[in-house]
């Protein structure tokens, strides 16, 4: 018995109706005679465009490859997933048996045959194979088996109830499907991708560019863009100049207020996109004086998030108060966070036995992502009598040392997909993730190990198929984490990109620039 159909047929129909008017208006705009899109990325080359290994910027994967499910155009989300290479999907009453019905007639690029269930089985097993060593193996570790029912039906069994399985099989990282035939034919997917997507590989020039051409037989419709060139430009100023001179149609832009304003002043469209890296401080409960909640509240109450936002830029940074960032399924701001109140912080310090102040020492990365915000916090804490000594080290050394538990306070920026409470709350706040354990992840506070934490809530939420109940469990966990003041959520720093008004995506890119069949160039 199938109990949970997840295809959003009704919502998709409503969405298509809602988009009718804007699309008709766009048709009135004139297309450029030459549909050759050029986009500059902040990298000097690619390492690989094999989707099961690509982790670096500059490696554009989406135009080539697809997953069983797809994000709404330009939106990275765990909700509202749409059909991709699968047209519908369902889970059985046992909660662990999933069935995916596949799209028929889809062809692999360059004559590698028709997409079938064999490709799905091959791709998932390839990602999971320890000998292949995909960096995304862990994301699919919950999959116990993949069975081909027929050429257009595949059954996936999980080792436990996993409500987020569909979100793991999207057009993202380990969810991409590759051609079994192409891999077995020894096609070098590192530089010559073979996918089912709207664009096909044409040419790769090391340290210069990769060029794609449209897939005339794409199942979603023939792309409007005929050719697309991805240019490698590691230098920020070079990319900006290329856009302003009309040499490219879009660029990756540094997430800085000055860069944003500079582009806008030249009539460029700046897209500030999220979810992005959320930064938080984690207090080490094993180190005195941070084992005292009064001390943690004093430090938390001395941090002015609005100052951090102004420092980084009002358009590129937004404040956060909850341990689960905005935009994640289950997020709530209804948490008992410590508000900015320096006078109360000083009173708490005195109550905790530090009326004359104290000194804390921590290592900090020299990265321009970590060091400047921590220097701002250093000045804030100085105002309440806390002298924070910053020992600056290179970024790899910082990551090594914080995993050796040397810091009383750790600053960390992260985002985790799928965008639910499962992974990010588990990695930062479950006792099994505490630093020093074999299963250690990012629990630098030792929450749940030193003081009772949220293990039970997170474990229940992980296997809860009723999304309403699951969200309530995550909300309860956020409130308890905040009440215990084991961390301070600071800000989310958005991703930035800029484009000429001539580049029309056909949708609003809210999370990332997606190159697909809807993109076009205007006169």
XYZ file of C-alpha atoms in Angstrom:
523
model
C 0.000 0.000 0.000
C 1.343 3.416 -0.973
C 0.544 6.070 1.622
C 2.382 9.236 0.732
C 2.310 10.610 -2.807
C 4.799 13.432 -3.028
C 4.238 14.749 -6.510
C 2.910 18.301 -6.342
C 0.637 18.073 -9.395
C -2.019 20.465 -8.106
C 0.464 23.071 -6.875
C 2.413 22.888 -10.131
C -0.756 23.520 -12.099
C -1.545 26.576 -9.969
C 2.027 27.779 -10.403
C 1.830 27.552 -14.184
C -1.399 29.573 -14.175
C 0.165 32.237 -11.987
C 3.081 32.596 -14.375
C 1.004 33.034 -17.522
C 0.800 36.829 -17.465
C 4.509 37.562 -16.834
C 5.581 35.112 -19.536
C 3.254 36.718 -22.069
C 4.747 40.117 -21.217
C 8.264 38.786 -21.696
C 7.395 37.471 -25.136
C 6.903 41.068 -26.212
C 10.569 41.801 -25.534
C 12.931 41.383 -28.447
C 15.500 38.639 -28.369
C 19.118 39.304 -29.257
C 20.073 37.937 -32.659
C 23.024 36.044 -31.177
C 22.041 33.774 -28.290
C 25.551 33.157 -26.939
C 25.565 33.525 -23.139
C 28.909 34.254 -21.450
C 29.360 33.943 -17.701
C 32.495 34.516 -15.593
C 33.198 32.496 -12.454
C 35.636 33.203 -9.628
C 38.000 30.335 -10.357
C 41.111 29.919 -12.483
C 40.066 26.498 -13.816
C 37.915 23.463 -13.127
C 39.030 20.351 -11.298
C 36.225 18.148 -12.591
C 32.719 18.374 -14.009
C 31.939 14.820 -12.964
C 28.882 15.589 -10.800
C 29.744 12.916 -8.240
C 33.046 14.639 -7.459
C 32.558 18.342 -8.185
C 32.870 20.481 -5.053
C 34.672 23.601 -6.332
C 33.440 26.920 -7.643
C 33.626 27.324 -11.394
C 32.456 23.788 -12.030
C 29.098 24.369 -13.665
C 27.172 21.086 -13.476
C 23.458 21.892 -13.684
C 23.229 22.575 -17.441
C 24.557 19.058 -18.152
C 23.055 16.810 -15.500
C 19.744 16.204 -13.744
C 18.392 14.364 -10.712
C 15.261 12.330 -10.205
C 13.692 15.430 -8.663
C 14.281 19.097 -9.383
C 14.311 22.319 -7.409
C 11.934 25.074 -8.475
C 13.852 27.269 -10.938
C 16.690 29.096 -9.172
C 15.605 28.086 -5.650
C 17.554 25.705 -3.410
C 14.934 24.231 -1.097
C 13.831 21.021 0.568
C 10.158 21.852 0.008
C 8.121 22.038 -3.184
C 10.378 19.665 -5.104
C 9.291 19.108 -8.687
C 9.499 16.218 -11.148
C 12.845 15.811 -12.875
C 13.919 12.519 -14.384
C 11.205 10.995 -12.195
C 7.627 12.025 -12.926
C 6.195 10.842 -9.597
C 7.321 9.146 -6.418
C 5.784 7.515 -3.358
C 6.667 5.758 -0.121
C 5.086 2.542 1.137
C 3.419 2.062 4.494
C 6.637 0.621 5.955
C 8.235 4.069 5.559
C 11.414 2.681 3.985
C 10.332 1.481 0.523
C 10.201 4.219 -2.102
C 9.055 3.876 -5.713
C 10.085 6.287 -8.453
C 8.358 6.315 -11.845
C 10.798 7.558 -14.471
C 10.343 9.861 -17.420
C 10.183 7.970 -20.730
C 12.021 8.850 -23.920
C 14.815 10.896 -22.315
C 18.069 10.587 -24.278
C 21.638 10.830 -23.046
C 23.882 13.331 -24.813
C 26.114 12.282 -27.692
C 24.297 9.094 -28.611
C 24.675 7.224 -25.330
C 21.140 5.852 -25.522
C 17.964 6.227 -23.505
C 17.854 7.044 -19.811
C 16.497 4.079 -17.799
C 16.251 2.696 -14.285
C 19.618 1.013 -14.804
C 21.229 4.472 -14.868
C 19.561 5.363 -11.565
C 20.764 2.178 -9.879
C 24.249 2.621 -11.324
C 24.507 6.278 -10.241
C 23.400 5.731 -6.645
C 25.669 2.716 -6.226
C 28.543 4.664 -7.794
C 28.196 7.467 -5.251
C 28.002 4.974 -2.370
C 30.905 2.772 -3.532
C 33.914 3.243 -1.187
C 36.241 2.395 -4.077
C 34.851 5.324 -6.082
C 35.383 7.666 -3.091
C 32.765 10.265 -3.955
C 32.711 13.123 -1.421
C 28.919 12.758 -1.392
C 28.843 9.107 -0.317
C 27.665 9.966 3.167
C 24.650 11.893 1.864
C 23.257 8.681 0.337
C 24.396 6.344 3.122
C 20.785 5.875 4.269
C 20.015 4.023 0.998
C 20.219 0.282 1.635
C 19.338 -1.015 -1.836
C 18.245 0.022 -5.323
C 16.167 -2.389 -7.395
C 15.213 -2.046 -11.058
C 11.541 -3.019 -11.360
C 11.368 -2.293 -15.085
C 13.127 0.178 -17.426
C 11.044 3.064 -16.094
C 10.490 2.099 -12.468
C 13.011 1.911 -9.650
C 12.563 0.880 -6.020
C 14.798 2.361 -3.326
C 14.920 0.968 0.209
C 16.378 2.923 3.093
C 17.969 1.511 6.232
C 15.667 3.628 8.394
C 12.691 5.907 7.937
C 14.089 8.938 6.073
C 11.467 11.578 5.218
C 14.080 13.667 3.394
C 15.001 10.981 0.843
C 13.411 12.882 -2.091
C 15.507 15.943 -1.201
C 18.665 13.794 -1.472
C 17.814 12.765 -5.045
C 17.573 16.226 -6.576
C 19.718 18.011 -9.149
C 22.431 18.544 -6.541
C 25.709 16.778 -5.670
C 25.136 13.043 -5.077
C 21.625 13.240 -6.512
C 22.767 13.744 -10.107
C 22.240 10.786 -12.450
C 25.065 9.787 -14.813
C 25.040 7.518 -17.849
C 26.009 3.936 -17.063
C 26.909 3.438 -20.714
C 29.206 6.483 -20.809
C 31.080 5.496 -17.647
C 31.514 1.902 -18.794
C 32.682 3.205 -22.188
C 35.474 5.048 -20.304
C 34.298 8.545 -21.239
C 36.313 10.975 -19.103
C 33.501 12.729 -17.243
C 36.005 15.010 -15.529
C 36.166 17.183 -18.643
C 33.585 15.678 -21.035
C 30.219 15.412 -19.266
C 27.464 13.183 -20.648
C 24.110 14.102 -19.167
C 20.431 14.494 -20.011
C 20.234 18.245 -19.352
C 19.402 21.219 -21.587
C 23.054 21.827 -22.596
C 25.773 19.541 -23.937
C 29.547 19.665 -23.686
C 31.323 21.252 -26.656
C 34.824 22.360 -25.665
C 37.123 22.768 -22.662
C 40.149 25.075 -22.678
C 42.264 24.655 -19.527
C 42.519 27.821 -17.399
C 40.362 29.669 -19.923
C 36.831 28.381 -20.488
C 34.342 25.590 -21.036
C 31.761 25.870 -23.805
C 28.335 24.246 -24.003
C 25.803 24.012 -26.828
C 22.081 23.566 -26.503
C 20.495 20.125 -26.492
C 18.081 20.303 -29.421
C 16.277 17.187 -28.170
C 15.927 18.182 -24.525
C 12.783 16.668 -22.988
C 11.891 19.975 -21.340
C 11.926 21.886 -24.636
C 14.669 23.288 -26.855
C 16.721 25.913 -24.966
C 16.596 29.491 -26.222
C 20.332 29.950 -25.627
C 22.269 28.348 -28.471
C 25.720 28.429 -26.901
C 27.078 29.143 -23.433
C 30.664 29.860 -22.431
C 31.853 29.693 -18.831
C 34.961 31.880 -18.437
C 37.478 31.374 -15.629
C 38.353 34.700 -13.962
C 39.681 34.285 -10.437
C 40.315 38.007 -9.927
C 37.289 39.941 -8.668
C 38.216 43.189 -10.429
C 38.753 41.424 -13.741
C 35.270 39.911 -13.584
C 33.667 43.249 -12.730
C 35.467 44.970 -15.595
C 34.418 42.241 -18.027
C 30.765 42.743 -17.083
C 30.923 46.542 -17.253
C 32.672 46.388 -20.646
C 30.022 44.074 -22.057
C 32.414 41.155 -22.506
C 30.214 38.849 -20.398
C 26.549 38.781 -19.417
C 26.985 37.777 -15.790
C 29.587 37.234 -13.071
C 30.098 35.807 -9.622
C 30.323 38.857 -7.350
C 32.040 39.162 -3.958
C 29.421 39.426 -1.192
C 30.524 42.925 -0.157
C 28.457 46.073 0.089
C 30.911 48.105 -1.983
C 30.810 45.594 -4.851
C 27.011 45.484 -4.750
C 26.686 49.273 -4.842
C 29.302 49.608 -7.567
C 27.406 47.241 -9.859
C 24.052 48.862 -9.137
C 25.456 52.303 -9.877
C 26.251 51.051 -13.393
C 22.701 49.748 -13.904
C 23.601 46.101 -13.463
C 21.200 43.685 -11.791
C 22.625 42.349 -8.530
C 21.149 39.101 -7.217
C 21.690 38.460 -3.497
C 20.823 34.846 -2.876
C 20.150 32.516 0.023
C 20.315 30.108 1.752
C 23.968 30.856 2.290
C 26.560 30.525 5.048
C 25.151 31.191 8.516
C 27.722 32.132 11.157
C 27.467 31.195 14.807
C 29.596 31.125 17.938
C 29.816 27.941 19.950
C 30.824 28.034 23.627
C 33.008 25.173 24.863
C 31.176 23.835 27.923
C 34.266 21.842 28.932
C 36.335 24.975 29.474
C 35.966 27.350 32.397
C 34.463 29.882 32.764
C 32.096 28.951 29.909
C 30.686 26.040 31.872
C 28.792 28.779 33.775
C 25.618 29.808 31.923
C 25.865 33.312 33.422
C 29.165 33.756 31.621
C 27.684 32.519 28.350
C 24.713 34.874 28.702
C 27.066 37.774 29.415
C 29.040 37.157 26.223
C 25.896 36.557 24.169
C 24.271 39.754 25.448
C 27.305 41.834 24.505
C 26.969 40.986 20.791
C 25.094 43.505 18.672
C 23.961 41.723 15.499
C 22.949 45.012 13.887
C 26.553 46.210 14.124
C 27.734 43.010 12.417
C 25.180 43.535 9.647
C 26.309 47.142 9.114
C 29.943 46.054 9.110
C 29.438 43.395 6.425
C 26.805 45.366 4.508
C 23.089 45.764 4.981
C 22.329 44.134 1.648
C 24.621 41.130 1.999
C 24.054 40.155 5.641
C 20.953 39.441 7.709
C 20.755 38.796 11.484
C 19.973 35.354 12.900
C 18.758 34.457 16.389
C 17.873 30.777 16.053
C 20.297 27.820 15.818
C 18.375 26.652 12.722
C 18.909 29.329 10.048
C 16.177 31.193 8.216
C 15.015 29.361 5.101
C 15.346 25.883 6.600
C 12.280 23.707 7.086
C 11.454 23.899 10.798
C 13.087 27.289 11.439
C 11.517 29.531 14.066
C 12.518 32.877 15.545
C 10.284 32.158 18.535
C 13.266 31.287 20.723
C 14.452 32.729 24.084
C 17.635 34.251 22.684
C 19.765 36.674 24.698
C 19.154 40.250 23.456
C 21.869 42.885 23.164
C 22.212 44.490 26.607
C 25.791 45.432 27.639
C 24.699 46.667 31.093
C 23.053 43.344 31.893
C 26.136 41.520 30.533
C 28.368 43.432 32.952
C 26.036 42.565 35.832
C 26.157 38.892 34.876
C 29.961 38.974 34.747
C 30.023 40.388 38.250
C 27.537 37.776 39.435
C 29.716 35.038 37.926
C 32.735 36.297 39.869
C 34.417 38.397 37.175
C 33.689 41.934 38.352
C 37.174 43.018 37.234
C 36.786 41.372 33.838
C 38.761 38.484 32.407
C 40.852 37.384 29.442
C 39.961 34.692 26.890
C 42.290 33.417 24.194
C 41.340 31.692 20.937
C 42.858 30.792 17.583
C 41.159 32.345 14.571
C 41.463 31.811 10.843
C 43.103 34.511 8.719
C 40.246 34.061 6.227
C 38.440 37.298 5.371
C 35.238 35.397 6.110
C 36.136 34.581 9.728
C 38.669 37.123 10.998
C 36.869 40.481 10.431
C 33.591 39.471 12.155
C 35.541 38.056 15.089
C 37.503 41.301 15.388
C 34.202 43.192 15.598
C 33.025 40.843 18.372
C 36.404 41.317 20.100
C 35.674 45.051 20.342
C 32.144 44.417 21.621
C 33.393 42.147 24.403
C 36.090 44.639 25.353
C 33.325 47.108 26.265
C 32.059 44.794 29.019
C 35.536 44.001 30.346
C 36.333 40.804 28.442
C 39.722 40.872 26.733
C 39.688 38.432 23.815
C 43.140 37.506 22.517
C 43.030 36.401 18.876
C 45.835 34.132 17.696
C 45.658 34.307 13.906
C 46.521 31.145 11.950
C 45.976 30.021 8.363
C 42.591 28.545 7.511
C 43.587 24.834 7.377
C 45.393 25.174 10.730
C 42.306 26.798 12.249
C 40.144 23.855 11.207
C 42.675 21.394 12.610
C 43.048 23.175 15.954
C 39.355 23.685 16.660
C 38.927 19.943 16.176
C 41.598 19.480 18.823
C 39.352 21.404 21.229
C 41.813 24.248 21.882
C 39.278 27.102 21.800
C 36.868 28.279 24.490
C 34.841 29.838 21.658
C 34.576 28.741 18.023
C 33.166 30.790 15.159
C 31.875 28.703 12.274
C 30.037 29.439 9.044
C 28.010 26.727 7.342
C 25.014 25.709 5.319
C 23.795 22.158 4.985
C 21.524 20.497 2.453
C 18.817 19.265 2.652
C 17.515 22.468 4.172
C 15.826 20.931 7.181
C 16.670 20.632 10.856
C 18.096 17.132 10.485
C 21.691 17.564 9.362
C 22.641 21.007 10.617
C 21.157 20.618 14.119
C 22.616 17.113 14.433
C 26.090 18.177 13.363
C 26.247 21.144 15.748
C 24.217 20.009 18.753
C 23.810 16.203 18.981
C 26.066 14.557 21.550
C 27.308 12.008 19.013
C 28.773 14.923 17.033
C 30.845 16.238 19.955
C 34.498 16.911 19.203
C 36.722 14.050 20.330
C 34.210 11.288 19.667
C 34.645 8.792 16.788
C 31.442 10.232 15.289
C 32.557 13.842 15.852
C 31.243 16.528 13.534
C 30.776 20.193 14.532
C 29.588 20.026 18.145
C 32.351 22.263 19.510
C 30.249 23.061 22.591
C 30.000 19.413 23.738
C 26.295 20.007 24.189
C 24.503 16.837 25.275
C 27.794 15.486 26.555
C 28.487 17.977 29.367
C 24.899 19.084 30.004
C 21.671 17.412 28.841
C 20.918 18.361 25.257
C 18.479 17.739 22.461
C 19.437 14.234 21.323
C 15.993 12.737 21.892
C 14.214 15.540 20.039
C 16.546 15.317 17.038
C 16.367 11.519 16.926
C 12.566 11.615 16.957
C 12.462 14.299 14.242
C 14.824 12.353 11.984
C 12.354 9.490 11.533
C 9.074 11.425 11.783
C 7.076 11.147 8.534
C 4.405 13.588 9.692
C 5.977 16.899 8.712
C 3.891 18.934 11.163
C 5.120 16.812 14.084
C 8.658 16.882 12.710
C 8.669 20.686 12.574
C 7.384 20.888 16.161
C 10.261 18.701 17.354
C 12.798 20.931 15.591
C 11.183 24.048 17.040
C 11.382 22.566 20.537
C 15.054 21.726 19.967
C 15.812 25.297 18.846
C 14.202 26.720 21.955
C 16.146 24.422 24.280
C 19.478 25.105 22.544
C 18.863 28.845 22.794
C 17.710 28.648 26.416
C 20.914 26.798 27.380
C 23.016 29.429 25.537
C 25.452 26.899 24.096
C 25.762 28.967 20.931
C 24.986 32.409 19.537
C 23.592 32.652 16.023
C 25.033 35.763 14.369
C 24.293 36.473 10.712
C 23.735 34.878 7.338
C 26.005 36.213 4.614
C 24.312 35.942 1.224
C 25.816 34.807 -2.057
C 26.093 37.497 -4.738
C 26.093 37.594 -8.511
C 25.584 40.359 -11.053
C 24.258 40.465 -14.598
C 23.390 42.798 -17.399
C 19.638 43.472 -17.866
C 20.062 41.706 -21.211
C 20.364 38.360 -19.388
C 16.832 37.160 -18.659
C 16.692 33.876 -16.744
C 12.952 33.486 -17.258
C 12.542 33.323 -13.467
C 13.818 35.047 -10.352
C 17.093 33.431 -9.167
C 16.607 33.395 -5.400
C 19.308 30.887 -4.426
C 21.642 30.446 -7.393
C 22.090 31.154 -11.088
C 20.478 28.226 -12.870
C 21.261 27.878 -16.551
C 18.446 26.039 -18.285
C 16.109 26.035 -21.265
C 14.283 29.173 -20.066
C 17.281 31.528 -20.160
C 17.570 34.028 -23.003
C 19.408 37.158 -24.097
C 17.502 40.338 -24.907
C 18.469 43.200 -27.197
